[in-house]
mmCIF file with all atom_site columns, C-alpha atoms in Angstrom:
data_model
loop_
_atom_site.group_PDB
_atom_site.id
_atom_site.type_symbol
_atom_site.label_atom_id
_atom_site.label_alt_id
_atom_site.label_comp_id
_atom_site.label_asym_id
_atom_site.label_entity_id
_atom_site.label_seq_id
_atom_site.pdbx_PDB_ins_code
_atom_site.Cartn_x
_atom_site.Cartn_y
_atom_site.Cartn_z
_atom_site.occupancy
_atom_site.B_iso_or_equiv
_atom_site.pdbx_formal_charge
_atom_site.auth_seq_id
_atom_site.auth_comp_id
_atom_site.auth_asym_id
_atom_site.auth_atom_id
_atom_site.pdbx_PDB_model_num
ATOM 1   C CA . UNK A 1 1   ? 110.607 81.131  139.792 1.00 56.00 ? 715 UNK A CA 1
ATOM 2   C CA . UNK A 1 2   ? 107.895 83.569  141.117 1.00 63.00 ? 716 UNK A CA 1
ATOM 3   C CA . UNK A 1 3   ? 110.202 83.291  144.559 1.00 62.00 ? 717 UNK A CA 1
ATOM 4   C CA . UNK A 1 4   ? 113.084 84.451  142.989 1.00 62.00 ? 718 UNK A CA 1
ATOM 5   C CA . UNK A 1 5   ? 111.114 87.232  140.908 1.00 66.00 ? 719 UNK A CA 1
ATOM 6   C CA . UNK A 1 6   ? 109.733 88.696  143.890 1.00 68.00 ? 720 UNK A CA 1
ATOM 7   C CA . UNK A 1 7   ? 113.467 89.147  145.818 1.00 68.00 ? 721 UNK A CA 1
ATOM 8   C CA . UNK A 1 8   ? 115.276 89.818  142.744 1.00 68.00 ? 722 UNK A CA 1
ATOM 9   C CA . UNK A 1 9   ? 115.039 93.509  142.742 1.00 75.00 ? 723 UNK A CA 1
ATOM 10  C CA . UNK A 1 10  ? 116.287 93.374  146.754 1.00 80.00 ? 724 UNK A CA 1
ATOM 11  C CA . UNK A 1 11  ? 119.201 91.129  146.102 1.00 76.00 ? 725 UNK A CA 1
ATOM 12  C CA . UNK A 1 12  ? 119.927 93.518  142.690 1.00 78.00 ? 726 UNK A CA 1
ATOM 13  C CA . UNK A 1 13  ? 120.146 96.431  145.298 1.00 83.00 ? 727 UNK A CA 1
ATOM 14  C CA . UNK A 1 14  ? 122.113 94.787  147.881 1.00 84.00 ? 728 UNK A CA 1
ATOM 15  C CA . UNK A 1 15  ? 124.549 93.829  145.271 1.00 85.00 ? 729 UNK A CA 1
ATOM 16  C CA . UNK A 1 16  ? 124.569 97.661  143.953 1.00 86.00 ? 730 UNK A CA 1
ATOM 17  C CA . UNK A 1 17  ? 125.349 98.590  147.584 1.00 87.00 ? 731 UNK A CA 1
ATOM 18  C CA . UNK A 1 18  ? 127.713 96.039  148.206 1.00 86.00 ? 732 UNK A CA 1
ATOM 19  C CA . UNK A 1 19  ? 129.704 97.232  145.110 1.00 86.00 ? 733 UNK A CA 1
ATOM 20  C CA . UNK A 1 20  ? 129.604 100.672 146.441 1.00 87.00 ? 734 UNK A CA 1
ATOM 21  C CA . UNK A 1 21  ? 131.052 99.442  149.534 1.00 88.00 ? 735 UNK A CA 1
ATOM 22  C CA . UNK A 1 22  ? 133.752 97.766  148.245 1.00 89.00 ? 736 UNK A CA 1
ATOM 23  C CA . UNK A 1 23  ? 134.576 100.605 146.056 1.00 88.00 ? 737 UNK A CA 1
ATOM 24  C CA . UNK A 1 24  ? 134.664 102.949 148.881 1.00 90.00 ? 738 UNK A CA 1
ATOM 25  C CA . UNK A 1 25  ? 137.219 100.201 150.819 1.00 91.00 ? 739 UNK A CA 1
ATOM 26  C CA . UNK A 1 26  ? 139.423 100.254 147.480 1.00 90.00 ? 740 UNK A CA 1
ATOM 27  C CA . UNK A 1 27  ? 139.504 103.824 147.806 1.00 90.00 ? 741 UNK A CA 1
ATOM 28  C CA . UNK A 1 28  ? 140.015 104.028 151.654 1.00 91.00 ? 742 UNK A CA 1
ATOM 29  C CA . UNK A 1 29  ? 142.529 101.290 151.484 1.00 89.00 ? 743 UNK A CA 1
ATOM 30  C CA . UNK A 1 30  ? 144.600 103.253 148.970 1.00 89.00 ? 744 UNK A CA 1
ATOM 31  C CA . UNK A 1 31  ? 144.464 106.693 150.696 1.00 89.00 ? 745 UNK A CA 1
ATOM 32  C CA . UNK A 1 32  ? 145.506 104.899 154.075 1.00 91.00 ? 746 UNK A CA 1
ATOM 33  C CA . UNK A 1 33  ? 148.728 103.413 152.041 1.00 89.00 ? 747 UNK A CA 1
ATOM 34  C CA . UNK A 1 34  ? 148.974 107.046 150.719 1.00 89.00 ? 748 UNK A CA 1
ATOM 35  C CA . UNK A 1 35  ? 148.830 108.489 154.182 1.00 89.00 ? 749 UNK A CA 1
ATOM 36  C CA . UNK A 1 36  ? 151.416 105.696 155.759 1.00 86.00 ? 750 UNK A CA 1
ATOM 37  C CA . UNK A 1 37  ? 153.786 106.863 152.952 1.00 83.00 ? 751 UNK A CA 1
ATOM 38  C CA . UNK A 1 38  ? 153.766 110.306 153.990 1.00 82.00 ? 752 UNK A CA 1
ATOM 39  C CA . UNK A 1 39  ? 153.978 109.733 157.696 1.00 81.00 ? 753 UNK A CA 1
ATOM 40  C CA . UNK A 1 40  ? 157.303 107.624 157.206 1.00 75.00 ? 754 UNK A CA 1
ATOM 41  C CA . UNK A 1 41  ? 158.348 110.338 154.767 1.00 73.00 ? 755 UNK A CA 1
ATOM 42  C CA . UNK A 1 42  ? 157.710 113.218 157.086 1.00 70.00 ? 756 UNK A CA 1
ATOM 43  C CA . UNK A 1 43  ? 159.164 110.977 160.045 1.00 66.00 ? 757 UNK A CA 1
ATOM 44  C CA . UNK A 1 44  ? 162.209 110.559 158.125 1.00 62.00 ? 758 UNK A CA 1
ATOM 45  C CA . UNK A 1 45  ? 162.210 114.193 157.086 1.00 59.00 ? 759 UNK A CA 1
ATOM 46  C CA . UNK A 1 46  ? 161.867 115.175 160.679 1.00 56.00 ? 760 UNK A CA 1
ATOM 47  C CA . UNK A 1 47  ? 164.416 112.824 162.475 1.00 56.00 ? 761 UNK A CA 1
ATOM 48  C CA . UNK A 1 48  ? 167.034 113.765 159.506 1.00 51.00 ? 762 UNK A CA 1
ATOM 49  C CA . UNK A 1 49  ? 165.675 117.622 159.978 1.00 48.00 ? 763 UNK A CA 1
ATOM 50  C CA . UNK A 1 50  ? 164.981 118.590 163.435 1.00 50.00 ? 764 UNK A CA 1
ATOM 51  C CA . UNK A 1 51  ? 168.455 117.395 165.161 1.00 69.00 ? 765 UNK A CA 1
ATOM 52  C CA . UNK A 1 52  ? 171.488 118.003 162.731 1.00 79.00 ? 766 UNK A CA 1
ATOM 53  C CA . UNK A 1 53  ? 174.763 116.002 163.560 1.00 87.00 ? 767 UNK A CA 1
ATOM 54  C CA . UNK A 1 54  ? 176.252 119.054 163.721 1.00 89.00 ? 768 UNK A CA 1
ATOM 55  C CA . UNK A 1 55  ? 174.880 120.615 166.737 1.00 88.00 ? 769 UNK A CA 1
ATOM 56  C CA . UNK A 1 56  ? 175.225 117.574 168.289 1.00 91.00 ? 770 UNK A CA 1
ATOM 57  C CA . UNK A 1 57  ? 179.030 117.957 167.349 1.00 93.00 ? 771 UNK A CA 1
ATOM 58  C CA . UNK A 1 58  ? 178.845 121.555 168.872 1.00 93.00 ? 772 UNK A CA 1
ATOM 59  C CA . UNK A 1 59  ? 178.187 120.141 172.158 1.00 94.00 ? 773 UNK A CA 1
ATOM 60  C CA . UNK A 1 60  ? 180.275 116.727 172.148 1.00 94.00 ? 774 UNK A CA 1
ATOM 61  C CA . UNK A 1 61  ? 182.906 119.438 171.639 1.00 94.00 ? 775 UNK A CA 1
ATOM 62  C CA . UNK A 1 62  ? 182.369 121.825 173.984 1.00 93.00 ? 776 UNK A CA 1
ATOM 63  C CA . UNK A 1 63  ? 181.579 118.668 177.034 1.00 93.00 ? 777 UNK A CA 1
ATOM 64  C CA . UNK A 1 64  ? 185.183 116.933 176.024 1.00 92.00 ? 778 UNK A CA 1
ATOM 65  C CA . UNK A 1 65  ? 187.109 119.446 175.135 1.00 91.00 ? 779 UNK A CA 1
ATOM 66  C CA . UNK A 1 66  ? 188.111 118.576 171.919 1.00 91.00 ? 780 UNK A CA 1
ATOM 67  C CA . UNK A 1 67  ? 186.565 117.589 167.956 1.00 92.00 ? 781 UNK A CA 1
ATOM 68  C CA . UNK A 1 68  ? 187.603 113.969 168.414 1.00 93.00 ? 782 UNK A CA 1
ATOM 69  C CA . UNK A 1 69  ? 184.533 112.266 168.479 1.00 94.00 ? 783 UNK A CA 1
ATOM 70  C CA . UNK A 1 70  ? 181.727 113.213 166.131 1.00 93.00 ? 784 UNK A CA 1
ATOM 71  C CA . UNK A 1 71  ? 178.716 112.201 165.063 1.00 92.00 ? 785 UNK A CA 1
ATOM 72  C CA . UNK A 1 72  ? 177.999 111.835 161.194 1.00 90.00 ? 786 UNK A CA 1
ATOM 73  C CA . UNK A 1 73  ? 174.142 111.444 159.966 1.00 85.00 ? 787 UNK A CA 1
ATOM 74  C CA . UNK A 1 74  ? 173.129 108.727 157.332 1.00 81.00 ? 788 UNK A CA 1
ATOM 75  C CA . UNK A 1 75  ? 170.325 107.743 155.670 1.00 77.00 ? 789 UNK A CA 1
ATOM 76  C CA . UNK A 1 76  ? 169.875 103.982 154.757 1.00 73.00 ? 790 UNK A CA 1
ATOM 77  C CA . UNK A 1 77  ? 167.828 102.524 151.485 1.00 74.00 ? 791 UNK A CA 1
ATOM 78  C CA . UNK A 1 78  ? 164.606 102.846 153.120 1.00 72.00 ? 792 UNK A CA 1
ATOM 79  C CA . UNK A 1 79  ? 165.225 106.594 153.538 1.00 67.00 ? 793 UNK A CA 1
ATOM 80  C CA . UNK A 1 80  ? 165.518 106.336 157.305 1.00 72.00 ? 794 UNK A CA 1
ATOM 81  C CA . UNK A 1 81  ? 167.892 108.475 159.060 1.00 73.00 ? 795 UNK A CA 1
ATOM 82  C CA . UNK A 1 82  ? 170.493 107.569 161.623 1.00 81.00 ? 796 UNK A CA 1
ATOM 83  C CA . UNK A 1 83  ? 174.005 108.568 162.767 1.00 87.00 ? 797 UNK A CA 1
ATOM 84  C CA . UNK A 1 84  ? 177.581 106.934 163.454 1.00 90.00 ? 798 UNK A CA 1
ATOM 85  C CA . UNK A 1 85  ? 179.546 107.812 165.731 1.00 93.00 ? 799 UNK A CA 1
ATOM 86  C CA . UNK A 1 86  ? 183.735 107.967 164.528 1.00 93.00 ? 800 UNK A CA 1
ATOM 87  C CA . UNK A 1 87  ? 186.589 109.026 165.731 1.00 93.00 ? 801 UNK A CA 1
ATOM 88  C CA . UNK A 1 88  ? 189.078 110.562 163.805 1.00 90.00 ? 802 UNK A CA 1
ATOM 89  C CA . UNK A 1 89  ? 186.803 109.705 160.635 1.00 88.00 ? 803 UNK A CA 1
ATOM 90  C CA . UNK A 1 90  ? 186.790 105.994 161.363 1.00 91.00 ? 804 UNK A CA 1
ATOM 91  C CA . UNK A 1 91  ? 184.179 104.073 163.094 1.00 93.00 ? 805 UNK A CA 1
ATOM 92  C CA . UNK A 1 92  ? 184.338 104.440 166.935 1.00 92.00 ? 806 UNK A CA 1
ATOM 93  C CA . UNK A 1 93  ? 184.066 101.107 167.895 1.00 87.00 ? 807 UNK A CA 1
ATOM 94  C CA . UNK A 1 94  ? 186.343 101.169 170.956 1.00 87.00 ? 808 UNK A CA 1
ATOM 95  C CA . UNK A 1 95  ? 184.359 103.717 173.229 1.00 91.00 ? 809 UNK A CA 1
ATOM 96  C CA . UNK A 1 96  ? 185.424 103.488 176.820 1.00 91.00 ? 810 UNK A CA 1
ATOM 97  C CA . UNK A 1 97  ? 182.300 103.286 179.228 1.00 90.00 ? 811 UNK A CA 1
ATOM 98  C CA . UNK A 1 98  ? 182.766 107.151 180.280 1.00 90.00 ? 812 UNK A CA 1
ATOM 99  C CA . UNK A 1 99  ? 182.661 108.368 176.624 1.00 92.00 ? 813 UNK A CA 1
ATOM 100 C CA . UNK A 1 100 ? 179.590 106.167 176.074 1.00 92.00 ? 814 UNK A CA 1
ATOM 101 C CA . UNK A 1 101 ? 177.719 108.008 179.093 1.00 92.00 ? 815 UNK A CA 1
ATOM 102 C CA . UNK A 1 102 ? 178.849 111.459 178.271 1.00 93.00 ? 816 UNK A CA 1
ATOM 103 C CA . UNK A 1 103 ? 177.624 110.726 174.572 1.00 93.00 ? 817 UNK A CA 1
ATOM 104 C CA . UNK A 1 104 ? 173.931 109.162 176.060 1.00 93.00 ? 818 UNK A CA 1
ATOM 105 C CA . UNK A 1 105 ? 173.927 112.515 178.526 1.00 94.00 ? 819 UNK A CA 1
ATOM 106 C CA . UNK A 1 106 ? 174.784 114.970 175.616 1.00 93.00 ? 820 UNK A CA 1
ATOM 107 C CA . UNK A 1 107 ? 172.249 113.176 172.864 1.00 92.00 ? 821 UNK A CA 1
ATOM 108 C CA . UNK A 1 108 ? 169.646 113.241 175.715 1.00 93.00 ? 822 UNK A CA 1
ATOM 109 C CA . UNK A 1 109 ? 169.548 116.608 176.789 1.00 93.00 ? 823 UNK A CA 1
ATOM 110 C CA . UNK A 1 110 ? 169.777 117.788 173.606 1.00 89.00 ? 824 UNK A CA 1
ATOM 111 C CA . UNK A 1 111 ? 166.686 115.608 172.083 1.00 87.00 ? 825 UNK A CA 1
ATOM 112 C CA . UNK A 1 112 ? 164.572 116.854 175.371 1.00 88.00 ? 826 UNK A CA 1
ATOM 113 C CA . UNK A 1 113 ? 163.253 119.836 173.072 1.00 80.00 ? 827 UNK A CA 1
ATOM 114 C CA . UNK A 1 114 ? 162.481 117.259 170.542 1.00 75.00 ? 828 UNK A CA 1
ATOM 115 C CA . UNK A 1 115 ? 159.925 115.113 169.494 1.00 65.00 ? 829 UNK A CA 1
ATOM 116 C CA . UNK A 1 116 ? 157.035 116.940 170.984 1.00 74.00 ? 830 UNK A CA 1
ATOM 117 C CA . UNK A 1 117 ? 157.658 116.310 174.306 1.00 83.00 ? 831 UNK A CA 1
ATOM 118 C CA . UNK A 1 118 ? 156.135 118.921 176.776 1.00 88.00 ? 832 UNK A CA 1
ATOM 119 C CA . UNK A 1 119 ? 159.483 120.145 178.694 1.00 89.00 ? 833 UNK A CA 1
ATOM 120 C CA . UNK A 1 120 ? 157.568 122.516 180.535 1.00 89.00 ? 834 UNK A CA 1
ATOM 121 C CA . UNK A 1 121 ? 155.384 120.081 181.924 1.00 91.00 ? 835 UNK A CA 1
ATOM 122 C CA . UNK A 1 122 ? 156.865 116.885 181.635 1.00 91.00 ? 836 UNK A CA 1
ATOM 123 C CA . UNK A 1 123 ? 159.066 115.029 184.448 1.00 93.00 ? 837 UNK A CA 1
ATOM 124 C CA . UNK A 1 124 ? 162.881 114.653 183.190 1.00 93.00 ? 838 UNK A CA 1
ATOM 125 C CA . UNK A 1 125 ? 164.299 111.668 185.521 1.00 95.00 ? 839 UNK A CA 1
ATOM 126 C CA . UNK A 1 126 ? 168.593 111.269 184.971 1.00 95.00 ? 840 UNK A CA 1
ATOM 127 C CA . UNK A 1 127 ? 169.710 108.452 186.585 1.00 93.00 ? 841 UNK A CA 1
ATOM 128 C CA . UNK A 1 128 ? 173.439 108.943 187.642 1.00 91.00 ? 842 UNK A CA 1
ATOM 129 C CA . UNK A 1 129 ? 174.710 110.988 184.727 1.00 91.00 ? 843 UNK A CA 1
ATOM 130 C CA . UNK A 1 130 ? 178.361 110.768 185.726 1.00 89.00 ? 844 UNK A CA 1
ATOM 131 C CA . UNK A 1 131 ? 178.821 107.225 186.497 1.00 84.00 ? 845 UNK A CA 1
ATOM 132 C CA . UNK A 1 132 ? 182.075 106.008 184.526 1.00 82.00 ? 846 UNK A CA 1
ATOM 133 C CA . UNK A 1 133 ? 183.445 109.344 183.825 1.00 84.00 ? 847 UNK A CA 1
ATOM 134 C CA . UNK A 1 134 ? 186.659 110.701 184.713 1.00 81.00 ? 848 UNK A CA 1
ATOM 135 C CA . UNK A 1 135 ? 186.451 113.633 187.706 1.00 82.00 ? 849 UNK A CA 1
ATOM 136 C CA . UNK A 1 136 ? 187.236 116.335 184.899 1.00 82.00 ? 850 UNK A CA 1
ATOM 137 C CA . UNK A 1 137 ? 183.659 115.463 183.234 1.00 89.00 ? 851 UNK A CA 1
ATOM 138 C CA . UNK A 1 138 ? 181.694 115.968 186.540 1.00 91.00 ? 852 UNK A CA 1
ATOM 139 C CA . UNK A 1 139 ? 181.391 119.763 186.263 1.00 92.00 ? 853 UNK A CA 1
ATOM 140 C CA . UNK A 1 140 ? 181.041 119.525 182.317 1.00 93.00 ? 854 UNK A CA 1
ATOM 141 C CA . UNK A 1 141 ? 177.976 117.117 183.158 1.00 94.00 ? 855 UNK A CA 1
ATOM 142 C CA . UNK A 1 142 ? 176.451 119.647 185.802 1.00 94.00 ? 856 UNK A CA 1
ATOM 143 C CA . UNK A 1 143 ? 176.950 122.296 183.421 1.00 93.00 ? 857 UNK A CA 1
ATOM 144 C CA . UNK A 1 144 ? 174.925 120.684 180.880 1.00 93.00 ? 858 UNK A CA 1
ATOM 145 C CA . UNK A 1 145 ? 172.435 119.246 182.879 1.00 94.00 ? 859 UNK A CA 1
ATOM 146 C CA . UNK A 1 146 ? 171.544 122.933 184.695 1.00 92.00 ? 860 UNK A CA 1
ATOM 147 C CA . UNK A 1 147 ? 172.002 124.770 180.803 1.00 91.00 ? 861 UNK A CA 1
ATOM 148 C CA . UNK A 1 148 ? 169.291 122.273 179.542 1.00 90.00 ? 862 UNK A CA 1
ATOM 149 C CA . UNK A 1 149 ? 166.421 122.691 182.335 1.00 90.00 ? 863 UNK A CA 1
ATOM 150 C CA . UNK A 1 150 ? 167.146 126.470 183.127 1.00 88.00 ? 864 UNK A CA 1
ATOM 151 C CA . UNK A 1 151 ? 165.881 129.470 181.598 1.00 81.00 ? 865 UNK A CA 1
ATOM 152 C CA . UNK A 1 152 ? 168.701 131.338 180.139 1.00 75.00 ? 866 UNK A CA 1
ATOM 153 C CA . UNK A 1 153 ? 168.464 134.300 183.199 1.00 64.00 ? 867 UNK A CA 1
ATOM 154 C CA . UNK A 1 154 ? 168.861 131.189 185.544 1.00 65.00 ? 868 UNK A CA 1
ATOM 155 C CA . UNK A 1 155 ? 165.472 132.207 187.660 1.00 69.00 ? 869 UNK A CA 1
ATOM 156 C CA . UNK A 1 156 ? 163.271 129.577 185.847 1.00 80.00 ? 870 UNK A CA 1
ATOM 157 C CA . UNK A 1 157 ? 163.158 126.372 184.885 1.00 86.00 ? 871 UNK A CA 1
ATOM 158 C CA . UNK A 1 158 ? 162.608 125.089 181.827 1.00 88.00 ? 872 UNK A CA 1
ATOM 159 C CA . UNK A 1 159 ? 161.163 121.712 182.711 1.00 91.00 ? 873 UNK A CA 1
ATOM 160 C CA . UNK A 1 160 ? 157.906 120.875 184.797 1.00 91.00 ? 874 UNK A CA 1
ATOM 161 C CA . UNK A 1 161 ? 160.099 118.497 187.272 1.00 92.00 ? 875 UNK A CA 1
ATOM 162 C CA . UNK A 1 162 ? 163.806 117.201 187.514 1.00 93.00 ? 876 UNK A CA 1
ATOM 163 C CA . UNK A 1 163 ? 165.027 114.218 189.270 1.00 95.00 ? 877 UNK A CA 1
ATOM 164 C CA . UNK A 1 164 ? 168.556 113.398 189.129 1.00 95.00 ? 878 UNK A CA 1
ATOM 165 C CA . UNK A 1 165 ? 170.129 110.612 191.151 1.00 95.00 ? 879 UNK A CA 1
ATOM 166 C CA . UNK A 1 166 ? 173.895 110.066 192.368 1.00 93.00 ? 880 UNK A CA 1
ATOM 167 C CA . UNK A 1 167 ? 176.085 108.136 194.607 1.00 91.00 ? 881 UNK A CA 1
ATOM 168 C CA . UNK A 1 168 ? 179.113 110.343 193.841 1.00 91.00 ? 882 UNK A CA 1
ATOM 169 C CA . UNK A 1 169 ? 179.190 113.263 196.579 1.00 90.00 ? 883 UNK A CA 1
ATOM 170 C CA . UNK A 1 170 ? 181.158 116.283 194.962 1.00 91.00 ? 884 UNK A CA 1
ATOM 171 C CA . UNK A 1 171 ? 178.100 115.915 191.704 1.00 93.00 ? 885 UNK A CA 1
ATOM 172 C CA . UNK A 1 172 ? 175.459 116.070 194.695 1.00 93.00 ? 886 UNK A CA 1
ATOM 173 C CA . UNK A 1 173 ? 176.814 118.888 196.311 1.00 93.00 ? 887 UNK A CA 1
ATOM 174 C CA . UNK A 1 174 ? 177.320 121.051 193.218 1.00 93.00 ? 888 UNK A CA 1
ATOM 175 C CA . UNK A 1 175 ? 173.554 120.761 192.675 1.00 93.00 ? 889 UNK A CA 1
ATOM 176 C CA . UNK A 1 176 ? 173.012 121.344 197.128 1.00 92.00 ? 890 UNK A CA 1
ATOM 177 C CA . UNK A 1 177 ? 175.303 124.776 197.058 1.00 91.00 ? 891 UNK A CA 1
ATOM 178 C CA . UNK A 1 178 ? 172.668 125.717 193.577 1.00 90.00 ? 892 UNK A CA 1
ATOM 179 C CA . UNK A 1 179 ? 169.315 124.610 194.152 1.00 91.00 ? 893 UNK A CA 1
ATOM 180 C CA . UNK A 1 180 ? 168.861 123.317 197.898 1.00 90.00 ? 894 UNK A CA 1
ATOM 181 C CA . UNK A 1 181 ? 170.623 125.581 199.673 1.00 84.00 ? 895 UNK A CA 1
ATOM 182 C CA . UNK A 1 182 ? 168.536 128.115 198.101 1.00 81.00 ? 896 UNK A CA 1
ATOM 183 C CA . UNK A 1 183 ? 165.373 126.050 199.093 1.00 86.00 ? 897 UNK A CA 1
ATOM 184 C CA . UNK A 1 184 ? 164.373 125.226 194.959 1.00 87.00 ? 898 UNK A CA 1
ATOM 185 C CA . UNK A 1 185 ? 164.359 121.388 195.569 1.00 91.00 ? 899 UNK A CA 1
ATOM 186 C CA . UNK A 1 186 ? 164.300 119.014 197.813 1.00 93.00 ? 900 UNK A CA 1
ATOM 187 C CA . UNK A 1 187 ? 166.590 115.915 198.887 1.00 94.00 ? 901 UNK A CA 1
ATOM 188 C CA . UNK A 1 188 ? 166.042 112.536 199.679 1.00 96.00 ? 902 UNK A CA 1
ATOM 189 C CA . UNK A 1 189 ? 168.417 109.581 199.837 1.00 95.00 ? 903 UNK A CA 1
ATOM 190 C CA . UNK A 1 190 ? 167.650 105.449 199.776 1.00 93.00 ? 904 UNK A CA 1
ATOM 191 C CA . UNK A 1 191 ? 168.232 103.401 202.905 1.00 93.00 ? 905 UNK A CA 1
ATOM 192 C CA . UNK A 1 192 ? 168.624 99.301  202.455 1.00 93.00 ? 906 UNK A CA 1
ATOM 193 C CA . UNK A 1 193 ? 167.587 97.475  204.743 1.00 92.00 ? 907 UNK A CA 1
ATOM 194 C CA . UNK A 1 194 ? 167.735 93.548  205.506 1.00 93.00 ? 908 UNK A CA 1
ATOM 195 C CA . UNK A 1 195 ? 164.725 91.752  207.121 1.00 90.00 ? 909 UNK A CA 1
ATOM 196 C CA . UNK A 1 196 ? 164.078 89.270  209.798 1.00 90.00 ? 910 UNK A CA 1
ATOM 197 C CA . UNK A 1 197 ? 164.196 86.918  206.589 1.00 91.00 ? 911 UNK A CA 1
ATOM 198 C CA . UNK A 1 198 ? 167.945 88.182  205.108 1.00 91.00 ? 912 UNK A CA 1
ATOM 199 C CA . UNK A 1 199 ? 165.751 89.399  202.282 1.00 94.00 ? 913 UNK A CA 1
ATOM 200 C CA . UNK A 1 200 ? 166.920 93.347  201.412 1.00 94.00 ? 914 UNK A CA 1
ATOM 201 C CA . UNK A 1 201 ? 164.505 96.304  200.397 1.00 94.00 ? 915 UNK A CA 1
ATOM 202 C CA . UNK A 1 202 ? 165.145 99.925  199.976 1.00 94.00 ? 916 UNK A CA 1
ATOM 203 C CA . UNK A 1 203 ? 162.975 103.258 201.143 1.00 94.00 ? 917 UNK A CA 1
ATOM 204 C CA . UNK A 1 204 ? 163.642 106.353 200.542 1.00 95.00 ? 918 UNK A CA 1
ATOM 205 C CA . UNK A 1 205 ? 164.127 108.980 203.090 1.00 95.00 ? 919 UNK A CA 1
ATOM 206 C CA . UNK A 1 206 ? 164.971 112.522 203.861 1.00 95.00 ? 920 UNK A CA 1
ATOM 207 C CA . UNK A 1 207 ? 168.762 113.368 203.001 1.00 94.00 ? 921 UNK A CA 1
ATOM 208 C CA . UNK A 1 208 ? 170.909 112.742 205.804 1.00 93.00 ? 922 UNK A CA 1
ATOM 209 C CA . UNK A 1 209 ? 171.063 116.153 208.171 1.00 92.00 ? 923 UNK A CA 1
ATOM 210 C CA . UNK A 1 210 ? 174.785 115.607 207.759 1.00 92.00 ? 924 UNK A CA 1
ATOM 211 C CA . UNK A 1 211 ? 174.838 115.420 203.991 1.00 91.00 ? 925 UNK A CA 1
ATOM 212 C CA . UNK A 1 212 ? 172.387 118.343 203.841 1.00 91.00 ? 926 UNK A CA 1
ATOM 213 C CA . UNK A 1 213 ? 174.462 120.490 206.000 1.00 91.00 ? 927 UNK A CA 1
ATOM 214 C CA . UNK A 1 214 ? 178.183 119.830 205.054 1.00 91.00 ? 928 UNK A CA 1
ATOM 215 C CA . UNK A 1 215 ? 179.712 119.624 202.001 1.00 89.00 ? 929 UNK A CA 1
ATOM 216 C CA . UNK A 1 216 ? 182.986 117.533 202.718 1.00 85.00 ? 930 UNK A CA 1
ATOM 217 C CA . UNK A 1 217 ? 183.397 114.075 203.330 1.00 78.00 ? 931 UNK A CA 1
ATOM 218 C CA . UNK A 1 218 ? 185.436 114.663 206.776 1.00 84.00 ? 932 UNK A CA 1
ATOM 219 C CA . UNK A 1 219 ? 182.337 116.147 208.366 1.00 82.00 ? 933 UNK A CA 1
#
């Protein structure tokens, strides 16, 4: 009895303490649930916010020419927002491969200025933006493409580095005739090669002095 006396008031303290702790973790438990409620909110807020359907609209118009295919934000029952795509107010659920890659390279250039993302320093990287599309798209894509990492007087760019890759030759020379030909980038292609072993690698290289100097495929 005289063991317990003499720890009593200790263990009465710790217990104090230990109450005040787990107060405290109520409290902190229910301001972190708070704060997770807000963050999805302002997410939600932000995604339905910061990129309207409609301006994605504006440009799906002006790249195709006509008001065919839209997109249409929606917001689900957890509040989350999202879009669908239609055509002629009904689902689009029938888009040819060329539509689908003009509607990825539209949507991505336009949510470069989103999301925080640090254009002016950041590396952009567009891996063969006109693959699938008809030959009237390829200029629309170019257009795009140059109108999103430009400064509007043409001089500057708006993005810290730009790497776009193509296998089609009349895209790559609209961007040699712009940029290389007036020494603002430079040019490399990919070689394959097959080893002793049949096994095949690839390497990039300088661009071909022929594909740097001419621009049609008879030369």
């Amino acid at each position: 009895v005289c063991l317990v006396a003499s720890h009593f008031e200790s263990f009465d303290e710790k217990c104090t303490k230990l109450k005040e702790v787990e107060d405290k973790k109520t409290i902190t438990v229910n301001e972190i649930a708070i704060l997770d409620s807000v963050i999805r909110s302002t997410e939600t807020a932000i995604k339905d916010s910061n990129l309207p359907a409609e301006e994605i609209n504006k440009d799906l118009e002006k790249f195709f020419g006509h008001t065919e295919l839209r997109f249409e934000g929606k917001t689900d029952e957890h509040g989350e927002a999202s879009y669908e795509i239609k055509r002629n107010e009904e689902i689009a659920s029938n888009l040819s491969e060329g539509e689908k890659t003009a509607i990825s390279l539209v949507y991505f250039l336009k949510k470069l200025n989103e999301d925080g993302f640090d254009l002016k320093n950041g590396l952009v990287f567009i891996d063969d933006p006109i693959s699938s599309m008809d030959s009237q798209f390829l200029y629309a894509a170019y257009a795009f493409i140059v109108a999103a990492i430009e400064e509007d007087g043409g001089s500057e760019l708006k993005v810290g580095q730009l790497i776009v890759s193509t296998h089609n030759y009349d895209f790559l020379n609209l961007f040699k005739k712009k940029y290389l030909k007036g020494k603002r980038c430079e040019a490399y292609m990919l070689r394959m090669r097959i080893d002793q072993n049949g096994l095949r690698s690839s390497n990039i290289h300088d661009l071909d002095k022929l594909l740097k100097n001419f621009d049609s495929d008879y030369q």
